[in-house]
mmCIF file of C-alpha atoms in Angstrom:
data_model
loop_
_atom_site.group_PDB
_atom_site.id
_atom_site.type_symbol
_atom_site.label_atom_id
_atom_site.label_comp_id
_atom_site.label_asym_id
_atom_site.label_seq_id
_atom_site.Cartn_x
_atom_site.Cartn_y
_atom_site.Cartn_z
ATOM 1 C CA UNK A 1 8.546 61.574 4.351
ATOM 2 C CA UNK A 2 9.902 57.881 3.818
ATOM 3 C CA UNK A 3 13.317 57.596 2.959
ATOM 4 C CA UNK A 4 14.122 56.940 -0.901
ATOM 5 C CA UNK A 5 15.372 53.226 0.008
ATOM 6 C CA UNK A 6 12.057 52.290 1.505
ATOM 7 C CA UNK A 7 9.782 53.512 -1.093
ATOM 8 C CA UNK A 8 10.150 50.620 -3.463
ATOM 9 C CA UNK A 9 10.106 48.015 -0.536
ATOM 10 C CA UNK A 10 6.940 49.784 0.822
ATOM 11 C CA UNK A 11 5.857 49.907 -3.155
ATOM 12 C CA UNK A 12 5.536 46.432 -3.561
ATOM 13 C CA UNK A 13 4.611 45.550 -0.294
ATOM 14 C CA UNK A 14 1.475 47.201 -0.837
ATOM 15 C CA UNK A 15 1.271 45.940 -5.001
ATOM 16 C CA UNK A 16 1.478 42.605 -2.903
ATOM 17 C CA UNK A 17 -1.630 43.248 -0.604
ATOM 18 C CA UNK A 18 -3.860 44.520 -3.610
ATOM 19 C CA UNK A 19 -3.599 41.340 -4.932
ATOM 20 C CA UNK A 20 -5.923 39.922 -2.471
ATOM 21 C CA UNK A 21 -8.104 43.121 -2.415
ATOM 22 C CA UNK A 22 -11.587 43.158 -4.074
ATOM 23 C CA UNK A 23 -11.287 44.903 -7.688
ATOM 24 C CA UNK A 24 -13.629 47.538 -6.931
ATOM 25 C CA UNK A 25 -11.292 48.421 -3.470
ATOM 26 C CA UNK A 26 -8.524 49.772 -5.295
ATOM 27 C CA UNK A 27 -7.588 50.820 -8.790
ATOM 28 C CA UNK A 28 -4.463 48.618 -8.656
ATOM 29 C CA UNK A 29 -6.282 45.587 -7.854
ATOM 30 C CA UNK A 30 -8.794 46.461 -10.550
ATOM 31 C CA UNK A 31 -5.963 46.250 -12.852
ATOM 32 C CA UNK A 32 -4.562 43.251 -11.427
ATOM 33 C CA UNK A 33 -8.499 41.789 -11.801
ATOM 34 C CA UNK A 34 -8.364 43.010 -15.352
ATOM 35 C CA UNK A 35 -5.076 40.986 -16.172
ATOM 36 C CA UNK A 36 -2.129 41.213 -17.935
ATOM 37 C CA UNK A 37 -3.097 42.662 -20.914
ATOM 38 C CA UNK A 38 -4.746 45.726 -19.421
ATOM 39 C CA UNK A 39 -1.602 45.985 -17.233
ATOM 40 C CA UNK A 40 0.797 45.804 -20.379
ATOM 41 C CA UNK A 41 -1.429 48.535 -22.320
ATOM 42 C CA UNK A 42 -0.974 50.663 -19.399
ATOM 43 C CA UNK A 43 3.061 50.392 -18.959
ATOM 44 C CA UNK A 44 2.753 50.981 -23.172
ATOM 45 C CA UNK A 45 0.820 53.909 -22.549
ATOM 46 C CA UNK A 46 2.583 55.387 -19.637
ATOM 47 C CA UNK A 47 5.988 54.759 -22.089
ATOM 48 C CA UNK A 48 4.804 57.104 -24.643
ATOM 49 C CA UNK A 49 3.615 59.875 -22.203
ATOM 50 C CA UNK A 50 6.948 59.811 -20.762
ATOM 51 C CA UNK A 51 8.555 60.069 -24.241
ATOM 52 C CA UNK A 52 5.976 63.095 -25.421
ATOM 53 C CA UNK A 53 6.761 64.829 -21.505
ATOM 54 C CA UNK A 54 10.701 64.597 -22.805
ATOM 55 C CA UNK A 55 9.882 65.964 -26.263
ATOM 56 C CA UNK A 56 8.388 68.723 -24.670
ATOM 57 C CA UNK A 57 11.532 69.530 -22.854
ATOM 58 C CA UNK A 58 9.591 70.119 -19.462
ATOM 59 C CA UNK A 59 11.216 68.807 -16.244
ATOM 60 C CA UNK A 60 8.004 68.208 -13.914
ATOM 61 C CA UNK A 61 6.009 66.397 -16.262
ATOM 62 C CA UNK A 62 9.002 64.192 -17.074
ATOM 63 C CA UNK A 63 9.331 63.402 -13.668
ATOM 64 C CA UNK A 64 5.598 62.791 -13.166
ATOM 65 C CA UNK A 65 5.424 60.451 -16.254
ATOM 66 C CA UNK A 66 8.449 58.399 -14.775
ATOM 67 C CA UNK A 67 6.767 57.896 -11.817
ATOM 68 C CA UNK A 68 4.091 56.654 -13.471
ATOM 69 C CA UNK A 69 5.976 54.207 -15.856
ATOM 70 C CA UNK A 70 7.702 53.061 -12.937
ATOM 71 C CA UNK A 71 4.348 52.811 -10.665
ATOM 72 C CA UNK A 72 2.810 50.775 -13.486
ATOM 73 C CA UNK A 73 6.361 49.108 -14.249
ATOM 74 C CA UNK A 74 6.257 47.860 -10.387
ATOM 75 C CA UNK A 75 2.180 46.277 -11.150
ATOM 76 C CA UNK A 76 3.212 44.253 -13.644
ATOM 77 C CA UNK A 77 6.595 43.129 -12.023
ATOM 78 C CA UNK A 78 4.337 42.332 -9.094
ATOM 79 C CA UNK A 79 1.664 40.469 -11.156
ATOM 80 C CA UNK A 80 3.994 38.414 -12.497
ATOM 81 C CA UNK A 81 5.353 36.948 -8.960
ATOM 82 C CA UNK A 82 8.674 39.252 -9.510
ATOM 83 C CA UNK A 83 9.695 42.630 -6.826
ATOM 84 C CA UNK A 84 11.743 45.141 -7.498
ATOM 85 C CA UNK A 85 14.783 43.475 -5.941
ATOM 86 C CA UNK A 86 14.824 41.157 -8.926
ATOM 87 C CA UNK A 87 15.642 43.991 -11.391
ATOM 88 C CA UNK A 88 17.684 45.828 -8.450
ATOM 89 C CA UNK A 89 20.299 42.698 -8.914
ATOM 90 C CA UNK A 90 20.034 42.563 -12.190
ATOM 91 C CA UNK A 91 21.217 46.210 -12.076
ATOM 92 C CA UNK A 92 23.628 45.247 -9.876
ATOM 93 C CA UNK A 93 25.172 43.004 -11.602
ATOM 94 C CA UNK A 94 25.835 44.915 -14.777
ATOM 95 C CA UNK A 95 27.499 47.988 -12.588
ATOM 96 C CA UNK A 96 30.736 48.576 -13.829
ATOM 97 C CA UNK A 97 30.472 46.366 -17.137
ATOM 98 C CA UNK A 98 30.436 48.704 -20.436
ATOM 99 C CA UNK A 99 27.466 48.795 -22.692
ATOM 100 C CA UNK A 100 29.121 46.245 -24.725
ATOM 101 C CA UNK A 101 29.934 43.685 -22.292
ATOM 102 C CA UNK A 102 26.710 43.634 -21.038
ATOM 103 C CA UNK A 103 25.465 43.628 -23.963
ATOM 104 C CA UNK A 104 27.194 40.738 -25.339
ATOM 105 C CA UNK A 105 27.200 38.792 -22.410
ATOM 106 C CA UNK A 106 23.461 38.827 -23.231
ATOM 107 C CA UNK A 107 23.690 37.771 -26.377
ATOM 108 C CA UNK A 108 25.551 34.743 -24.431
ATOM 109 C CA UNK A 109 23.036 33.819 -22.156
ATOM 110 C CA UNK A 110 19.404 34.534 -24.436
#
């Protein structure tokens, strides 16, 4: 099994070779031949199944409809020219700042 730091480097290596693929090859490069819009209703959609799995209290399907958000989440960062590292330092650099200070220093900068 591949060791939890190399899954989203693995992730988006493959995300980035699906981009080249044929769309009937794969169903990620069917999305990415479908465009943005198909990508963003499927983050939208895998959003609210994630909410509904947490409404329903059960542990399993949360985790299955994270890793689907995230999995779609991942497709569109990709499509857009952007990797998971991008968001990993962004998420770095708001460790250790409160909810406010990051939240104001956003206010700052958009």
């Amino acid at each position: 099994m591949m060791e939890n730091e190399q899954i989203l480097a693995r992730l988006a290596d493959v995300l980035e070779q699906r981009k080249m693929a044929a769309p009937d090859s794969s169903y990620v490069a069917k999305l990415y031949d479908k465009g943005l819009d198909s990508i963003l209703k499927k983050v939208g959609e895998e959003a609210t199944e994630v909410v509904m799995a947490a409404k329903d209290g059960d542990n399993d399907k949360i985790i299955y409809e994270v890793a689907d958000l995230w999995f779609h989440t991942l497709v569109l960062l990709a499509q857009q020219g952007l990797s998971p590292d991008d968001v990993l330092a962004e998420l770095g650099r708001r460790f250790g700042l409160s909810g406010i200070e990051e939240k104001a220093a956003r206010s700052d900068n958009h």
